[in-house]
Short mmCIF file of N, CA and C and ligand atoms in Angstrom, two decimals:
data_model
loop_
_atom_site.label_atom_id
_atom_site.label_comp_id
_atom_site.label_asym_id
_atom_site.label_seq_id
_atom_site.Cartn_x
_atom_site.Cartn_y
_atom_site.Cartn_z
N MET A 1 31.95 86.73 145.90
CA MET A 1 32.76 86.62 144.89
C MET A 1 32.08 86.09 143.65
N ALA A 2 32.98 86.06 142.57
CA ALA A 2 32.03 85.53 140.99
C ALA A 2 33.06 85.47 139.89
N LEU A 3 32.43 84.02 139.48
CA LEU A 3 33.66 84.01 138.20
C LEU A 3 33.35 84.52 137.10
N LEU A 4 34.44 85.17 136.21
CA LEU A 4 34.27 86.20 135.43
C LEU A 4 34.32 85.38 133.94
N SER A 5 33.87 85.39 132.87
CA SER A 5 34.29 85.01 132.17
C SER A 5 35.72 85.72 131.00
N ILE A 6 36.51 84.56 130.80
CA ILE A 6 37.35 84.76 130.27
C ILE A 6 37.29 85.54 128.50
N LEU A 7 38.01 86.10 128.02
CA LEU A 7 37.88 86.47 126.58
C LEU A 7 39.08 85.55 125.82
N HIS A 8 38.49 85.29 124.59
CA HIS A 8 40.01 84.06 124.07
C HIS A 8 39.85 84.80 123.05
N TYR A 9 41.40 84.52 122.50
CA TYR A 9 42.22 85.01 121.44
C TYR A 9 41.57 84.28 120.01
N PRO A 10 41.46 85.10 119.29
CA PRO A 10 41.69 86.51 118.48
C PRO A 10 40.73 87.70 119.13
N ASP A 11 39.98 87.40 120.01
CA ASP A 11 39.19 88.98 120.61
C ASP A 11 40.19 90.15 120.82
N GLU A 12 39.50 91.14 120.10
CA GLU A 12 39.99 92.28 119.89
C GLU A 12 40.46 93.25 121.17
N ARG A 13 39.52 92.42 122.29
CA ARG A 13 39.43 93.50 123.27
C ARG A 13 40.73 92.76 124.04
N LEU A 14 41.66 91.96 123.69
CA LEU A 14 42.60 91.51 124.10
C LEU A 14 44.12 92.47 123.85
N HIS A 15 43.64 93.45 122.52
CA HIS A 15 44.55 94.24 122.53
C HIS A 15 44.23 95.76 122.97
N THR A 16 43.70 95.79 124.02
CA THR A 16 43.62 97.04 124.66
C THR A 16 44.41 97.44 125.69
N VAL A 17 44.80 98.53 125.77
CA VAL A 17 46.11 99.06 127.00
C VAL A 17 45.48 98.83 128.07
N ALA A 18 45.73 98.49 129.11
CA ALA A 18 45.07 99.30 130.27
C ALA A 18 45.75 100.50 130.99
N LYS A 19 44.81 100.83 132.02
CA LYS A 19 44.82 102.32 132.62
C LYS A 19 45.88 101.61 133.76
N PRO A 20 46.10 102.57 134.43
CA PRO A 20 46.86 102.52 135.77
C PRO A 20 46.04 102.22 136.74
N VAL A 21 45.68 102.00 138.70
CA VAL A 21 44.78 101.83 139.17
C VAL A 21 45.26 103.16 139.60
N GLU A 22 43.66 104.00 139.96
CA GLU A 22 44.31 105.25 140.54
C GLU A 22 44.17 104.92 142.04
N LYS A 23 43.22 104.21 142.24
CA LYS A 23 42.73 103.90 144.12
C LYS A 23 42.89 102.61 144.82
N VAL A 24 43.20 101.69 145.22
CA VAL A 24 43.26 100.94 145.33
C VAL A 24 42.16 100.57 146.84
N ASP A 25 40.95 100.34 146.24
CA ASP A 25 39.59 100.61 147.13
C ASP A 25 39.26 99.22 146.89
N ALA A 26 37.81 99.18 147.57
CA ALA A 26 37.01 98.22 147.37
C ALA A 26 36.56 97.74 146.31
N ARG A 27 36.32 98.30 145.58
CA ARG A 27 36.11 97.88 143.78
C ARG A 27 37.64 97.47 143.49
N ILE A 28 38.40 97.13 143.61
CA ILE A 28 39.69 96.86 143.18
C ILE A 28 39.92 95.96 144.10
N ARG A 29 39.97 95.95 145.34
CA ARG A 29 40.12 94.11 146.02
C ARG A 29 38.94 93.16 145.84
N GLN A 30 37.61 93.69 145.74
CA GLN A 30 36.44 92.54 144.54
C GLN A 30 37.27 92.33 143.17
N LEU A 31 37.52 93.15 142.75
CA LEU A 31 38.08 92.48 141.29
C LEU A 31 39.42 91.29 141.39
N ILE A 32 40.54 91.76 142.55
CA ILE A 32 41.09 90.83 142.65
C ILE A 32 40.79 89.59 143.18
N ALA A 33 39.52 89.66 143.85
CA ALA A 33 39.23 88.00 144.63
C ALA A 33 38.15 87.42 143.22
N ASP A 34 38.07 87.98 142.19
CA ASP A 34 37.20 87.61 141.41
C ASP A 34 37.92 87.19 140.44
N MET A 35 39.03 87.92 140.06
CA MET A 35 40.28 87.18 139.22
C MET A 35 41.16 85.67 139.88
N ALA A 36 41.22 85.99 141.33
CA ALA A 36 42.03 84.82 141.69
C ALA A 36 40.89 83.87 141.59
N GLU A 37 39.90 83.97 142.00
CA GLU A 37 38.88 82.94 141.73
C GLU A 37 38.65 81.97 140.28
N THR A 38 38.21 83.30 139.94
CA THR A 38 38.60 82.89 138.13
C THR A 38 40.05 82.02 137.68
N MET A 39 40.87 82.61 138.37
CA MET A 39 41.83 81.60 137.73
C MET A 39 42.20 80.50 138.00
N TYR A 40 42.01 80.38 139.75
CA TYR A 40 41.88 79.13 140.27
C TYR A 40 41.32 78.04 139.65
N ALA A 41 39.75 78.75 138.92
CA ALA A 41 38.73 77.47 138.56
C ALA A 41 38.78 77.21 137.31
N SER A 42 39.69 77.76 136.38
CA SER A 42 40.54 77.50 135.45
C SER A 42 41.81 76.77 135.19
N ARG A 43 42.26 76.48 136.35
CA ARG A 43 43.81 75.97 136.74
C ARG A 43 44.67 76.60 135.96
N GLY A 44 45.01 78.27 135.97
CA GLY A 44 45.78 78.70 135.46
C GLY A 44 46.68 79.25 136.80
N ILE A 45 48.17 79.67 136.29
CA ILE A 45 49.03 80.07 137.38
C ILE A 45 49.24 81.61 137.66
N GLY A 46 48.33 82.61 136.19
CA GLY A 46 48.24 83.88 135.90
C GLY A 46 47.22 84.10 135.31
N LEU A 47 46.63 85.60 135.49
CA LEU A 47 45.68 86.33 135.13
C LEU A 47 45.67 87.63 134.77
N ALA A 48 45.51 88.38 133.81
CA ALA A 48 45.49 89.95 133.76
C ALA A 48 44.56 90.18 133.18
N ALA A 49 43.99 91.27 134.39
CA ALA A 49 42.66 91.99 134.03
C ALA A 49 42.00 92.12 132.67
N THR A 50 42.82 92.31 131.53
CA THR A 50 42.49 92.56 130.18
C THR A 50 41.92 91.03 129.99
N GLN A 51 42.42 90.16 130.65
CA GLN A 51 41.54 88.83 130.08
C GLN A 51 40.02 89.00 130.24
N VAL A 52 39.83 89.56 131.44
CA VAL A 52 38.55 89.64 131.86
C VAL A 52 37.43 90.54 131.09
N ASN A 53 38.36 91.67 130.68
CA ASN A 53 37.82 92.46 130.03
C ASN A 53 37.58 93.69 131.36
N VAL A 54 38.73 93.76 131.89
CA VAL A 54 38.69 94.85 132.56
C VAL A 54 40.16 95.89 131.85
N HIS A 55 39.74 96.94 132.11
CA HIS A 55 41.26 97.75 131.52
C HIS A 55 42.07 98.41 132.40
N GLU A 56 42.82 97.84 133.34
CA GLU A 56 42.96 98.35 134.44
C GLU A 56 44.42 97.63 134.96
N GLN A 57 45.50 98.38 135.60
CA GLN A 57 46.75 97.13 135.52
C GLN A 57 46.94 96.20 136.99
N VAL A 58 46.23 95.49 136.68
CA VAL A 58 45.49 94.37 137.51
C VAL A 58 46.41 93.10 137.35
N VAL A 59 47.31 92.29 138.07
CA VAL A 59 47.84 91.10 137.72
C VAL A 59 47.42 90.43 138.65
N VAL A 60 46.94 88.56 138.88
CA VAL A 60 47.17 87.98 139.92
C VAL A 60 48.13 86.76 139.43
N MET A 61 48.24 86.00 140.57
CA MET A 61 49.27 84.96 139.87
C MET A 61 49.49 83.89 141.06
N ASP A 62 49.52 82.75 140.89
CA ASP A 62 49.66 81.77 141.55
C ASP A 62 50.76 80.76 141.77
N LEU A 63 52.28 80.44 141.76
CA LEU A 63 52.80 79.78 141.50
C LEU A 63 52.58 78.20 142.31
N SER A 64 52.33 78.42 143.49
CA SER A 64 52.37 77.26 144.27
C SER A 64 52.07 76.31 143.83
N GLU A 65 52.62 74.89 144.22
CA GLU A 65 51.78 73.53 144.14
C GLU A 65 50.32 73.78 144.40
N GLU A 66 50.49 73.92 145.79
CA GLU A 66 49.41 73.75 147.24
C GLU A 66 48.15 75.52 146.81
N LYS A 67 48.62 76.09 145.81
CA LYS A 67 47.42 77.40 145.31
C LYS A 67 47.33 78.00 146.31
N ASN A 68 48.36 78.51 147.27
CA ASN A 68 47.60 79.46 148.88
C ASN A 68 48.70 80.07 148.26
N ASP A 69 49.60 80.78 147.37
CA ASP A 69 50.55 81.50 147.49
C ASP A 69 49.71 82.99 146.42
N LEU A 70 48.94 83.13 146.60
CA LEU A 70 48.34 84.36 145.45
C LEU A 70 49.01 85.78 145.29
N GLN A 71 49.82 86.12 144.70
CA GLN A 71 50.57 87.40 144.18
C GLN A 71 49.76 88.17 143.66
N VAL A 72 49.72 89.38 143.78
CA VAL A 72 49.06 90.85 143.44
C VAL A 72 50.21 91.69 142.84
N PHE A 73 49.70 91.79 141.58
CA PHE A 73 50.50 93.39 141.37
C PHE A 73 49.70 94.00 140.26
N ILE A 74 49.68 95.04 141.09
CA ILE A 74 48.40 96.46 140.52
C ILE A 74 49.74 97.64 140.08
N ASN A 75 49.79 97.96 139.13
CA ASN A 75 50.20 99.11 138.73
C ASN A 75 51.94 98.46 138.26
N ALA A 76 52.47 97.72 137.86
CA ALA A 76 53.42 96.59 137.66
C ALA A 76 54.08 97.38 136.64
N ARG A 77 55.58 97.92 137.03
CA ARG A 77 56.61 98.19 136.09
C ARG A 77 57.49 97.37 136.38
N ILE A 78 58.43 97.22 134.91
CA ILE A 78 59.47 95.87 134.81
C ILE A 78 60.86 97.06 135.24
N THR A 79 61.76 97.02 135.88
CA THR A 79 62.51 98.32 136.17
C THR A 79 63.94 97.67 135.66
N GLN A 80 64.21 96.41 135.61
CA GLN A 80 65.49 96.08 135.31
C GLN A 80 65.15 94.90 134.75
N HIS A 81 66.03 94.38 133.54
CA HIS A 81 65.81 92.83 133.29
C HIS A 81 67.09 92.76 132.64
N SER A 82 67.43 91.25 132.52
CA SER A 82 68.78 90.36 131.76
C SER A 82 68.74 89.58 131.65
N GLY A 83 69.55 89.14 130.49
CA GLY A 83 69.42 87.30 130.31
C GLY A 83 68.60 87.29 129.41
N GLU A 84 68.57 85.67 128.81
CA GLU A 84 67.41 85.49 128.34
C GLU A 84 67.28 83.97 128.08
N THR A 85 65.83 83.64 128.00
CA THR A 85 65.45 81.98 128.62
C THR A 85 64.03 81.69 127.81
N THR A 86 64.11 80.54 127.24
CA THR A 86 62.90 80.05 126.44
C THR A 86 61.76 79.24 127.38
N HIS A 87 60.80 79.27 127.23
CA HIS A 87 59.71 78.34 127.65
C HIS A 87 58.23 78.48 127.34
N GLU A 88 57.84 77.06 126.94
CA GLU A 88 56.75 76.51 126.28
C GLU A 88 55.77 77.20 127.10
N GLU A 89 54.80 78.01 126.91
CA GLU A 89 54.06 79.15 127.65
C GLU A 89 52.60 78.65 127.07
N GLY A 90 51.33 78.55 127.73
CA GLY A 90 50.12 78.56 127.58
C GLY A 90 49.28 79.86 127.91
N CYS A 91 47.83 80.04 127.88
CA CYS A 91 47.28 80.96 128.16
C CYS A 91 46.24 80.57 128.31
N LEU A 92 45.21 81.10 129.54
CA LEU A 92 43.96 80.95 129.36
C LEU A 92 43.34 81.79 128.66
N SER A 93 43.55 82.28 127.56
CA SER A 93 43.01 83.41 126.58
C SER A 93 43.09 82.55 125.28
N VAL A 94 44.08 81.12 125.49
CA VAL A 94 44.34 80.76 124.20
C VAL A 94 44.29 78.95 124.43
N PRO A 95 42.87 78.85 124.59
CA PRO A 95 43.18 77.46 125.19
C PRO A 95 43.68 76.21 124.17
N GLY A 96 44.37 75.28 124.82
CA GLY A 96 45.32 74.17 124.46
C GLY A 96 46.35 74.63 123.48
N ILE A 97 46.78 75.84 123.06
CA ILE A 97 47.65 76.29 122.47
C ILE A 97 48.84 76.49 123.51
N PHE A 98 50.65 75.40 123.03
CA PHE A 98 51.69 75.57 124.01
C PHE A 98 52.58 76.03 122.73
N GLU A 99 53.40 77.24 123.01
CA GLU A 99 54.54 77.80 122.11
C GLU A 99 55.59 78.22 122.78
N THR A 100 56.88 77.62 122.55
CA THR A 100 58.00 78.59 122.86
C THR A 100 58.12 79.54 123.00
N VAL A 101 57.85 80.51 123.58
CA VAL A 101 58.67 81.73 123.66
C VAL A 101 59.80 82.00 124.34
N THR A 102 60.69 83.48 123.86
CA THR A 102 61.73 83.80 124.47
C THR A 102 61.56 85.00 125.47
N ARG A 103 62.25 84.99 126.35
CA ARG A 103 61.54 86.49 127.21
C ARG A 103 63.39 86.66 128.00
N SER A 104 63.10 87.57 128.54
CA SER A 104 64.54 87.86 129.78
C SER A 104 64.31 86.85 130.64
N GLU A 105 65.69 86.26 130.91
CA GLU A 105 65.68 85.48 132.25
C GLU A 105 65.53 86.04 133.79
N GLN A 106 66.22 86.99 134.14
CA GLN A 106 65.78 87.85 135.06
C GLN A 106 64.91 89.26 134.79
N VAL A 107 64.24 89.96 135.67
CA VAL A 107 63.56 90.97 136.05
C VAL A 107 63.33 91.51 137.05
N THR A 108 63.31 92.61 137.35
CA THR A 108 62.86 93.33 138.70
C THR A 108 61.87 93.88 138.27
N VAL A 109 60.90 94.43 139.08
CA VAL A 109 59.71 94.59 139.13
C VAL A 109 58.91 95.38 140.50
N GLU A 110 58.62 96.80 139.77
CA GLU A 110 58.32 97.57 140.75
C GLU A 110 56.63 97.31 140.90
N ALA A 111 55.63 97.20 141.84
CA ALA A 111 54.27 97.21 141.95
C ALA A 111 53.49 97.63 143.04
N LEU A 112 52.19 97.36 143.31
CA LEU A 112 51.97 97.48 144.63
C LEU A 112 50.97 96.44 144.44
N ASP A 113 51.17 96.01 146.16
CA ASP A 113 50.27 94.85 146.48
C ASP A 113 48.68 94.70 146.36
N GLY A 114 48.04 93.65 147.17
CA GLY A 114 46.70 93.99 146.95
C GLY A 114 45.87 94.64 147.93
N GLU A 115 46.66 95.67 148.72
CA GLU A 115 46.74 96.46 149.87
C GLU A 115 46.91 97.53 149.75
N GLY A 116 47.72 97.99 148.28
CA GLY A 116 47.92 99.20 147.83
C GLY A 116 49.48 99.28 148.29
N LYS A 117 50.34 98.06 148.50
CA LYS A 117 51.68 99.18 149.44
C LYS A 117 52.64 98.75 148.60
N PRO A 118 53.34 99.13 147.89
CA PRO A 118 54.57 99.07 147.25
C PRO A 118 55.56 98.72 147.26
N PHE A 119 55.91 97.60 146.85
CA PHE A 119 56.89 96.18 146.75
C PHE A 119 57.57 96.35 145.79
N THR A 120 58.56 95.26 146.00
CA THR A 120 60.05 95.22 144.58
C THR A 120 60.50 93.73 144.87
N LEU A 121 60.32 93.21 143.69
CA LEU A 121 60.46 92.26 143.28
C LEU A 121 61.53 91.66 142.71
N GLU A 122 62.30 91.14 143.04
CA GLU A 122 63.45 90.64 141.97
C GLU A 122 63.10 88.64 141.61
N ALA A 123 62.84 88.72 139.98
CA ALA A 123 62.46 87.40 140.02
C ALA A 123 63.22 86.57 138.84
N ASP A 124 63.03 85.40 139.02
CA ASP A 124 63.64 84.74 137.70
C ASP A 124 62.89 83.24 137.47
N GLY A 125 63.14 82.36 136.39
CA GLY A 125 62.74 81.33 136.30
C GLY A 125 61.38 81.64 136.50
N LEU A 126 60.19 80.39 136.41
CA LEU A 126 59.00 80.82 136.13
C LEU A 126 58.06 82.28 136.29
N LEU A 127 58.56 82.53 137.78
CA LEU A 127 58.26 83.91 138.36
C LEU A 127 58.29 85.03 137.24
N ALA A 128 59.22 85.04 136.64
CA ALA A 128 59.77 86.17 135.57
C ALA A 128 59.36 85.94 134.78
N ILE A 129 59.10 84.87 133.86
CA ILE A 129 58.76 84.58 132.57
C ILE A 129 56.87 84.88 133.06
N CYS A 130 55.98 84.45 133.78
CA CYS A 130 54.81 84.30 134.28
C CYS A 130 54.69 86.06 134.18
N ILE A 131 55.72 87.06 134.89
CA ILE A 131 55.65 88.10 135.40
C ILE A 131 55.41 88.89 133.56
N GLN A 132 56.10 88.94 133.00
CA GLN A 132 56.30 89.07 131.68
C GLN A 132 55.12 88.59 130.51
N HIS A 133 54.90 87.59 130.91
CA HIS A 133 53.73 87.54 129.94
C HIS A 133 52.13 88.06 130.41
N GLU A 134 52.01 88.23 131.65
CA GLU A 134 51.03 88.96 132.44
C GLU A 134 50.92 90.33 132.20
N LEU A 135 52.42 90.88 132.29
CA LEU A 135 52.20 92.43 131.59
C LEU A 135 51.81 92.77 130.26
N ASP A 136 52.68 92.01 129.76
CA ASP A 136 51.88 91.93 128.18
C ASP A 136 50.38 91.99 127.62
N HIS A 137 49.76 91.27 128.71
CA HIS A 137 48.57 91.20 128.57
C HIS A 137 48.05 92.72 128.62
N LEU A 138 48.42 93.41 129.61
CA LEU A 138 47.86 94.92 130.05
C LEU A 138 48.34 95.98 129.08
N GLN A 139 49.48 95.22 128.58
CA GLN A 139 49.91 96.52 126.99
C GLN A 139 48.71 95.56 125.91
N GLY A 140 48.13 94.87 125.98
CA GLY A 140 47.34 94.44 124.77
C GLY A 140 48.12 93.08 123.96
N LYS A 141 48.90 92.35 124.99
CA LYS A 141 49.88 91.86 123.27
C LYS A 141 49.77 89.96 124.14
N VAL A 142 49.52 89.43 123.33
CA VAL A 142 48.99 87.96 123.93
C VAL A 142 50.11 87.18 123.41
N PHE A 143 50.68 86.25 123.61
CA PHE A 143 51.93 85.84 123.51
C PHE A 143 52.07 84.90 122.22
N VAL A 144 50.97 84.19 121.99
CA VAL A 144 51.44 83.90 120.35
C VAL A 144 51.49 84.82 119.64
N GLU A 145 51.57 86.08 119.89
CA GLU A 145 52.32 87.39 119.13
C GLU A 145 53.10 87.32 118.84
N TYR A 146 54.42 86.52 119.17
CA TYR A 146 55.69 86.58 119.41
C TYR A 146 56.26 85.64 118.42
N LEU A 147 55.23 84.77 117.35
CA LEU A 147 55.07 83.31 117.09
C LEU A 147 55.44 84.22 115.25
N SER A 148 55.49 83.28 114.57
CA SER A 148 55.40 84.03 112.83
C SER A 148 53.80 84.24 112.85
N ARG A 149 53.61 85.01 111.51
CA ARG A 149 52.55 85.39 111.38
C ARG A 149 51.55 84.39 110.87
N LEU A 150 52.21 83.35 109.97
CA LEU A 150 52.27 81.97 109.53
C LEU A 150 51.22 81.40 110.75
N LYS A 151 52.07 80.97 112.15
CA LYS A 151 52.00 79.96 113.08
C LYS A 151 50.71 80.84 113.50
N GLN A 152 51.06 82.14 114.12
CA GLN A 152 49.35 82.79 114.21
C GLN A 152 47.98 82.80 113.92
N ASN A 153 48.15 82.36 112.46
CA ASN A 153 47.10 82.45 111.57
C ASN A 153 46.55 80.64 111.77
N ARG A 154 47.35 79.84 111.88
CA ARG A 154 47.22 78.61 112.34
C ARG A 154 46.52 78.45 113.54
N ILE A 155 46.91 79.00 114.48
CA ILE A 155 46.17 79.04 115.69
C ILE A 155 45.01 79.83 115.56
N LYS A 156 44.86 80.68 115.33
CA LYS A 156 43.51 80.97 114.94
C LYS A 156 42.22 80.72 114.25
N SER A 157 43.02 79.73 113.37
CA SER A 157 41.72 78.77 112.47
C SER A 157 41.86 77.71 113.52
N LYS A 158 42.61 77.11 114.10
CA LYS A 158 42.33 76.17 115.35
C LYS A 158 41.45 76.38 116.36
N LEU A 159 41.65 77.86 116.80
CA LEU A 159 40.67 77.86 118.15
C LEU A 159 39.55 78.46 117.26
N LYS A 160 39.19 78.69 116.14
CA LYS A 160 37.65 79.31 115.61
C LYS A 160 36.83 77.72 115.53
N LYS A 161 38.30 76.54 115.17
CA LYS A 161 37.55 75.36 115.16
C LYS A 161 36.86 75.05 116.43
N GLN A 162 37.85 75.05 117.15
CA GLN A 162 37.51 74.48 118.71
C GLN A 162 36.01 75.27 119.02
N GLU A 163 36.39 76.64 119.02
CA GLU A 163 34.64 77.19 119.37
C GLU A 163 33.58 76.91 118.98
N LYS A 164 33.62 76.39 117.67
CA LYS A 164 32.63 76.11 116.81
C LYS A 164 32.13 74.73 117.10
N ASN A 165 33.16 73.87 117.79
CA ASN A 165 32.55 72.58 118.39
C ASN A 165 32.30 72.51 119.66
N THR A 166 32.42 73.73 120.52
CA THR A 166 31.70 73.58 121.61
C THR A 166 30.13 74.29 121.67
N LEU A 167 30.15 74.70 120.55
CA LEU A 167 28.52 75.31 120.93
C LEU A 167 27.28 74.38 120.42
NI1 LIG B 1 47.89 84.94 129.47
#
């Protein structure tokens, strides 16, 4: 396994649209293992392949407190959504920034699991929010892009300052 480096907003590569996975093979299983390790090491609850500069439709998540419930979504599609909810979101690609975003309250998602087996999941609460956040990444969208242009520019300059300070 290996730790992967995470792209930081406003890196243009975060706007790449991911392609469907053609076959869940050893290469994809390795990617999943590396993404999970990277997510756990960064104390995140979700990670999309886009964030590690791999532009295929793979997402890993773990919302459990014990960090022992890895969920894998390959080629995921939201087939139904309803309601509206707001939540203060963060993102490993936008370190230190937390902003409120409005999303669907419930979603039904169809995807393949880590073995390539299809499943359907009805999600609500944090799981539904996280699924929408991660699937946005695969479409090239970062959560701060739901905010006003003014706020986005403030976040960009804040992140630039942070990066400078860590050099
Ligand atoms: Ni994110």
